Amino acid sequence: MTQPDIQAVKAYLLELQDRICNTLELLDGAERFRTDQWTREGGGGGRTRVIADGALFEKGGVNFSHVHGEQLPGSATAHRPELAGRSFQAMGVSLVLHPHNPYVPTSHANVRFFIAEKDGEDPVWWFGGGFDLTPYYGNEEDCRHWHQIAKAACDPFGADIYPRFKSWCDDYFHLKHRNEPRGVGGLFFDDFNEAGFDQSFALMRSVGDAFLKAYVPIVERRRDDEYGERERDFQLHRRGRYVEFNLVYDRGTLFGLQSGGRTESILMSLPPEVRWSYDWQPEPGSREAELYDIYLKPRDWLEGA
């Protein structure tokens, strides 16, 4: 098995962050990303980029981080107790985009690499990542396109990869306390090293490279759709679900906070405006109810394609 090439992974992640930010700036057309370089007291640092109050994006963040230390936080050793006592390096690119227009979905993506080492023992390493889509108003064309690109990213690595990662995404991005999916899914994987370093790294790159192919066409189709106060109110209501997931369940958020990461960068995923309304229910037969009745249900989006 090829030994992990940490510098190659880091170089790819930095280039991916540049490529995504450059494309999103062109897509927005009005604002540019602010860049903050930061360092972590316990070791490492990162490069956070945030865009706000643009023509398209109300808020968006694309974060690169590379942190290291002599001891893992509890969120990591609870999941993998065999890692206790090892030094670690964790690096990745993570992004969340919150458009102004409620007809343009919110989207999240990340790709990451982790390695834990101990003298005299083989390193423990893996890749993870994925991307998922959170629409406020469902659209079959968009969902089908999203999953077609997700499947194409996985296909070179085995026929089982897309259905496996798609199912993992459906299970992971689920608000247990509401028994409700966060969105229409996509891909999610973690602890992936079964293909060896070279192929596992290639799979992570394929997923990272697929994000713009999946998201940009949806944005371009929906960005000029007209909306009013009703659609905006529903968007803010649904954003509340996004906040709940990120603060209660998201592994990356928990790892970042417990490992002493930069709080501003970790919480860049939160939307600038959000609303919680007590016992809110959509009007039966409305477009808002359609989201719950049709789209917020795990399904095969490629059936019949």
CSV table of C-alpha atoms in Angstrom, one decimal:
chain,number,residue,atom,x,y,z
A,1,MET,CA,0.0,0.0,0.0
A,2,THR,CA,1.3,3.4,-0.9
A,3,GLN,CA,2.2,5.5,2.2
A,4,PRO,CA,0.0,8.6,2.7
A,5,ASP,CA,1.3,11.7,1.0
A,6,ILE,CA,0.2,14.5,3.3
A,7,GLN,CA,1.7,17.3,1.3
A,8,ALA,CA,-0.1,16.1,-1.9
A,9,VAL,CA,-3.4,16.2,-0.1
A,10,LYS,CA,-2.8,19.6,1.3
A,11,ALA,CA,-1.8,21.0,-2.1
A,12,TYR,CA,-5.0,19.7,-3.6
A,13,LEU,CA,-7.2,21.1,-0.9
A,14,LEU,CA,-5.7,24.6,-1.2
A,15,GLU,CA,-6.1,24.5,-5.0
A,16,LEU,CA,-9.7,23.3,-4.5
A,17,GLN,CA,-10.5,26.2,-2.2
A,18,ASP,CA,-9.0,28.7,-4.7
A,19,ARG,CA,-11.0,27.2,-7.6
A,20,ILE,CA,-14.3,27.1,-5.8
A,21,CYS,CA,-14.0,30.7,-4.5
A,22,ASN,CA,-13.0,32.0,-7.9
A,23,THR,CA,-16.0,30.4,-9.5
A,24,LEU,CA,-18.4,31.5,-6.8
A,25,GLU,CA,-17.2,35.1,-7.1
A,26,LEU,CA,-17.9,35.1,-10.9
A,27,LEU,CA,-21.3,33.6,-10.2
A,28,ASP,CA,-22.1,36.2,-7.6
A,29,GLY,CA,-20.9,39.1,-9.8
A,30,ALA,CA,-20.9,41.7,-7.1
A,31,GLU,CA,-18.9,40.7,-4.0
A,32,ARG,CA,-15.6,39.0,-3.4
A,33,PHE,CA,-14.5,36.7,-0.6
A,34,ARG,CA,-12.8,38.1,2.4
A,35,THR,CA,-9.8,36.0,3.4
A,36,ASP,CA,-8.6,35.4,7.0
A,37,GLN,CA,-5.4,33.5,7.8
A,38,TRP,CA,-5.5,32.0,11.2
A,39,THR,CA,-3.3,29.9,13.5
A,40,ARG,CA,-4.3,27.4,16.2
A,41,GLU,CA,-2.6,27.6,19.5
A,42,GLY,CA,-2.3,23.8,19.7
A,43,GLY,CA,-0.8,23.5,16.3
A,44,GLY,CA,-1.7,24.3,12.7
A,45,GLY,CA,-4.2,26.9,11.3
A,46,GLY,CA,-6.2,27.6,8.2
A,47,ARG,CA,-7.5,30.0,5.6
A,48,THR,CA,-11.1,31.1,5.9
A,49,ARG,CA,-12.9,32.8,3.1
A,50,VAL,CA,-16.3,34.4,3.5
A,51,ILE,CA,-18.6,36.3,1.1
A,52,ALA,CA,-21.6,38.3,2.4
A,53,ASP,CA,-24.3,40.5,1.1
A,54,GLY,CA,-23.6,39.8,-2.5
A,55,ALA,CA,-25.9,39.8,-5.5
A,56,LEU,CA,-26.5,36.1,-5.2
A,57,PHE,CA,-25.1,35.0,-1.9
A,58,GLU,CA,-26.4,36.4,1.4
A,59,LYS,CA,-23.6,34.5,3.1
A,60,GLY,CA,-21.1,31.9,2.0
A,61,GLY,CA,-18.0,30.4,3.5
A,62,VAL,CA,-15.2,28.3,2.1
A,63,ASN,CA,-12.8,27.2,4.8
A,64,PHE,CA,-9.4,25.4,4.6
A,65,SER,CA,-7.9,24.1,7.8
A,66,HIS,CA,-4.9,22.0,8.7
A,67,VAL,CA,-4.6,21.3,12.4
A,68,HIS,CA,-2.3,19.0,14.3
A,69,GLY,CA,-1.6,18.1,17.9
A,70,GLU,CA,-0.3,15.5,20.3
A,71,GLN,CA,-3.7,14.4,21.6
A,72,LEU,CA,-7.1,14.0,20.0
A,73,PRO,CA,-10.3,15.6,21.3
A,74,GLY,CA,-13.0,13.4,22.9
A,75,SER,CA,-15.2,13.6,19.8
A,76,ALA,CA,-12.6,11.6,17.8
A,77,THR,CA,-11.5,9.1,20.4
A,78,ALA,CA,-15.1,8.3,21.4
A,79,HIS,CA,-15.7,7.3,17.8
A,80,ARG,CA,-12.3,5.5,17.4
A,81,PRO,CA,-10.9,4.6,20.9
A,82,GLU,CA,-7.9,3.0,19.3
A,83,LEU,CA,-6.6,6.5,18.4
A,84,ALA,CA,-6.1,7.5,22.0
A,85,GLY,CA,-2.4,8.4,22.6
A,86,ARG,CA,-1.6,9.2,19.0
A,87,SER,CA,-0.6,12.5,17.5
A,88,PHE,CA,-2.8,13.7,14.7
A,89,GLN,CA,-3.2,15.8,11.6
A,90,ALA,CA,-6.6,16.8,10.2
A,91,MET,CA,-7.1,18.9,7.1
A,92,GLY,CA,-10.0,19.7,4.8
A,93,VAL,CA,-12.0,22.1,2.8
A,94,SER,CA,-15.6,22.8,4.0
A,95,LEU,CA,-18.1,25.1,2.5
A,96,VAL,CA,-21.7,26.3,3.1
A,97,LEU,CA,-23.6,28.7,0.8
A,98,HIS,CA,-26.8,30.6,1.7
A,99,PRO,CA,-28.2,32.4,-1.3
A,100,HIS,CA,-30.7,35.3,-1.0
A,101,ASN,CA,-33.3,33.8,-3.3
A,102,PRO,CA,-35.4,31.1,-1.6
A,103,TYR,CA,-35.6,29.2,-4.9
A,104,VAL,CA,-31.8,28.7,-4.9
A,105,PRO,CA,-31.0,25.9,-2.5
A,106,THR,CA,-28.5,26.1,0.3
A,107,SER,CA,-25.6,23.8,-0.3
A,108,HIS,CA,-22.8,22.2,1.8
A,109,ALA,CA,-19.7,20.3,0.8
A,110,ASN,CA,-16.5,19.1,2.3
A,111,VAL,CA,-13.6,16.9,1.7
A,112,ARG,CA,-11.1,16.0,4.4
A,113,PHE,CA,-8.1,13.8,5.4
A,114,PHE,CA,-7.1,12.6,8.8
A,115,ILE,CA,-4.0,10.8,10.0
A,116,ALA,CA,-3.0,9.6,13.5
A,117,GLU,CA,0.6,8.4,14.2
A,118,LYS,CA,2.5,6.7,16.9
A,119,ASP,CA,6.2,5.7,17.0
A,120,GLY,CA,6.7,2.1,16.0
A,121,GLU,CA,3.2,1.6,14.7
A,122,ASP,CA,1.6,2.0,11.3
A,123,PRO,CA,-0.3,5.3,10.8
A,124,VAL,CA,-4.1,5.3,11.0
A,125,TRP,CA,-5.6,7.4,8.2
A,126,TRP,CA,-8.7,8.0,6.2
A,127,PHE,CA,-10.6,10.3,3.9
A,128,GLY,CA,-14.1,11.7,4.2
A,129,GLY,CA,-16.4,14.2,2.6
A,130,GLY,CA,-19.4,14.6,0.4
A,131,PHE,CA,-21.9,17.2,-0.6
A,132,ASP,CA,-25.6,17.7,0.1
A,133,LEU,CA,-28.4,20.0,-1.1
A,134,THR,CA,-31.0,21.8,1.0
A,135,PRO,CA,-33.8,23.3,-1.1
A,136,TYR,CA,-36.6,25.4,0.3
A,137,TYR,CA,-38.8,24.8,-2.7
A,138,GLY,CA,-38.4,21.4,-4.3
A,139,ASN,CA,-37.6,20.9,-8.0
A,140,GLU,CA,-37.3,17.5,-9.7
A,141,GLU,CA,-34.9,18.7,-12.4
A,142,ASP,CA,-32.5,20.1,-9.8
A,143,CYS,CA,-32.6,17.0,-7.5
A,144,ARG,CA,-32.1,14.6,-10.5
A,145,HIS,CA,-29.1,16.7,-11.8
A,146,TRP,CA,-27.6,16.8,-8.3
A,147,HIS,CA,-27.6,13.1,-7.9
A,148,GLN,CA,-26.5,12.4,-11.5
A,149,ILE,CA,-23.4,14.4,-10.8
A,150,ALA,CA,-22.9,12.6,-7.5
A,151,LYS,CA,-23.2,9.2,-9.1
A,152,ALA,CA,-20.8,10.1,-11.9
A,153,ALA,CA,-18.2,11.2,-9.3
A,154,CYS,CA,-18.5,7.7,-7.7
A,155,ASP,CA,-18.8,5.4,-10.7
A,156,PRO,CA,-15.1,5.1,-11.5
A,157,PHE,CA,-14.5,3.6,-8.0
A,158,GLY,CA,-17.1,0.8,-8.1
A,159,ALA,CA,-20.8,0.3,-8.7
A,160,ASP,CA,-21.5,0.1,-5.0
A,161,ILE,CA,-20.0,3.5,-4.0
A,162,TYR,CA,-22.8,5.8,-5.0
A,163,PRO,CA,-25.7,3.9,-3.4
A,164,ARG,CA,-23.6,3.3,-0.3
A,165,PHE,CA,-22.6,7.0,0.0
A,166,LYS,CA,-26.0,8.2,-0.9
A,167,SER,CA,-27.6,6.1,1.8
A,168,TRP,CA,-25.0,7.2,4.3
A,169,CYS,CA,-25.8,10.8,3.4
A,170,ASP,CA,-29.6,10.2,3.9
A,171,ASP,CA,-28.9,8.7,7.3
A,172,TYR,CA,-26.3,11.3,8.5
A,173,PHE,CA,-28.2,14.5,7.5
A,174,HIS,CA,-31.3,13.6,9.5
A,175,LEU,CA,-32.6,15.6,12.4
A,176,LYS,CA,-33.4,12.8,14.8
A,177,HIS,CA,-35.3,15.1,17.2
A,178,ARG,CA,-37.7,16.1,14.4
A,179,ASN,CA,-37.6,12.8,12.4
A,180,GLU,CA,-36.9,14.9,9.4
A,181,PRO,CA,-34.2,15.0,6.6
A,182,ARG,CA,-32.2,18.2,6.3
A,183,GLY,CA,-32.5,18.2,2.6
A,184,VAL,CA,-32.5,16.0,-0.5
A,185,GLY,CA,-29.2,14.3,0.2
A,186,GLY,CA,-26.2,13.7,-2.0
A,187,LEU,CA,-23.0,12.0,-0.8
A,188,PHE,CA,-21.5,11.4,2.6
A,189,PHE,CA,-18.5,9.2,3.5
A,190,ASP,CA,-16.1,8.9,6.4
A,191,ASP,CA,-13.3,6.6,7.6
A,192,PHE,CA,-12.6,5.6,4.0
A,193,ASN,CA,-9.2,3.9,3.4
A,194,GLU,CA,-10.3,0.5,2.0
A,195,ALA,CA,-9.0,1.2,-1.5
A,196,GLY,CA,-5.5,2.1,-0.5
A,197,PHE,CA,-4.1,5.6,-0.4
A,198,ASP,CA,-3.9,6.4,-4.1
A,199,GLN,CA,-7.4,5.3,-5.0
A,200,SER,CA,-8.9,6.7,-1.8
A,201,PHE,CA,-7.3,10.0,-2.5
A,202,ALA,CA,-8.5,9.9,-6.1
A,203,LEU,CA,-12.1,9.3,-4.8
A,204,MET,CA,-11.9,12.3,-2.5
A,205,ARG,CA,-10.7,14.4,-5.4
A,206,SER,CA,-13.5,13.2,-7.6
A,207,VAL,CA,-16.0,14.2,-5.0
A,208,GLY,CA,-14.4,17.6,-4.4
A,209,ASP,CA,-14.2,18.3,-8.1
A,210,ALA,CA,-17.8,17.4,-8.7
A,211,PHE,CA,-19.3,20.0,-6.4
A,212,LEU,CA,-19.2,22.9,-8.8
A,213,LYS,CA,-20.6,20.7,-11.6
A,214,ALA,CA,-23.5,19.8,-9.4
A,215,TYR,CA,-24.3,23.2,-7.9
A,216,VAL,CA,-23.6,25.9,-10.5
A,217,PRO,CA,-26.2,24.8,-13.1
A,218,ILE,CA,-28.9,24.7,-10.3
A,219,VAL,CA,-27.9,28.3,-9.3
A,220,GLU,CA,-28.0,29.5,-12.8
A,221,ARG,CA,-31.5,28.0,-13.4
A,222,ARG,CA,-33.1,29.4,-10.2
A,223,ARG,CA,-31.3,32.7,-9.4
A,224,ASP,CA,-33.7,35.0,-11.3
A,225,ASP,CA,-37.0,33.3,-10.1
A,226,GLU,CA,-39.2,35.9,-8.5
A,227,TYR,CA,-40.1,35.6,-4.8
A,228,GLY,CA,-41.8,37.6,-2.1
A,229,GLU,CA,-42.3,37.8,1.6
A,230,ARG,CA,-44.0,34.5,1.9
A,231,GLU,CA,-41.1,32.6,0.3
A,232,ARG,CA,-38.6,34.6,2.4
A,233,ASP,CA,-40.4,33.7,5.6
A,234,PHE,CA,-40.3,30.0,4.7
A,235,GLN,CA,-36.7,30.2,3.9
A,236,LEU,CA,-35.9,31.7,7.3
A,237,HIS,CA,-38.0,29.0,9.0
A,238,ARG,CA,-36.2,26.2,7.2
A,239,ARG,CA,-32.8,27.7,7.9
A,240,GLY,CA,-33.6,27.0,11.6
A,241,ARG,CA,-33.4,23.3,10.8
A,242,TYR,CA,-30.0,23.9,9.3
A,243,VAL,CA,-28.8,25.6,12.4
A,244,GLU,CA,-30.2,22.8,14.6
A,245,PHE,CA,-28.4,20.1,12.7
A,246,ASN,CA,-25.0,21.9,12.7
A,247,LEU,CA,-25.0,22.7,16.4
A,248,VAL,CA,-26.4,19.4,17.6
A,249,TYR,CA,-25.2,16.7,15.3
A,250,ASP,CA,-22.5,17.8,12.9
A,251,ARG,CA,-19.2,15.9,13.5
A,252,GLY,CA,-17.1,18.6,12.0
A,253,THR,CA,-18.5,21.3,14.2
A,254,LEU,CA,-18.0,19.2,17.3
A,255,PHE,CA,-14.4,18.2,16.3
A,256,GLY,CA,-13.5,21.8,15.5
A,257,LEU,CA,-14.8,23.2,18.8
A,258,GLN,CA,-13.3,20.4,20.9
A,259,SER,CA,-9.9,20.5,19.2
A,260,GLY,CA,-9.6,24.3,19.9
A,261,GLY,CA,-10.2,25.4,16.3
A,262,ARG,CA,-11.1,28.9,15.3
A,263,THR,CA,-14.7,29.5,16.4
A,264,GLU,CA,-15.4,32.1,13.7
A,265,SER,CA,-14.3,29.6,11.0
A,266,ILE,CA,-16.2,26.7,12.5
A,267,LEU,CA,-19.5,28.6,12.8
A,268,MET,CA,-19.2,30.2,9.4
A,269,SER,CA,-21.8,27.7,8.2
A,270,LEU,CA,-24.6,29.4,10.1
A,271,PRO,CA,-26.9,31.7,8.1
A,272,PRO,CA,-27.0,35.4,8.8
A,273,GLU,CA,-30.8,35.4,9.3
A,274,VAL,CA,-33.0,32.7,10.7
A,275,ARG,CA,-36.4,32.3,12.3
A,276,TRP,CA,-38.1,29.8,14.7
A,277,SER,CA,-41.9,30.0,14.9
A,278,TYR,CA,-43.7,28.0,17.5
A,279,ASP,CA,-45.5,24.9,16.1
A,280,TRP,CA,-45.4,26.3,12.5
A,281,GLN,CA,-47.2,24.1,10.0
A,282,PRO,CA,-47.4,24.6,6.2
A,283,GLU,CA,-50.7,25.3,4.5
A,284,PRO,CA,-52.0,22.0,3.1
A,285,GLY,CA,-51.5,21.7,-0.7
A,286,SER,CA,-49.0,24.6,-0.8
A,287,ARG,CA,-45.6,24.7,-2.3
A,288,GLU,CA,-44.2,24.8,1.3
A,289,ALA,CA,-46.2,21.6,2.1
A,290,GLU,CA,-44.9,20.0,-1.1
A,291,LEU,CA,-41.3,20.2,0.3
A,292,TYR,CA,-42.3,18.0,3.2
A,293,ASP,CA,-44.6,15.7,1.3
A,294,ILE,CA,-42.4,15.0,-1.7
A,295,TYR,CA,-38.9,16.2,-1.3
A,296,LEU,CA,-37.9,15.6,2.4
A,297,LYS,CA,-38.2,11.9,2.0
A,298,PRO,CA,-35.2,9.7,1.1
A,299,ARG,CA,-35.8,8.4,-2.4
A,300,ASP,CA,-34.1,7.2,-5.6
A,301,TRP,CA,-33.7,10.4,-7.5
A,302,LEU,CA,-32.3,8.6,-10.5
A,303,GLU,CA,-35.1,6.1,-10.9
A,304,GLY,CA,-36.0,5.9,-14.6
A,305,ALA,CA,-33.2,8.2,-15.6
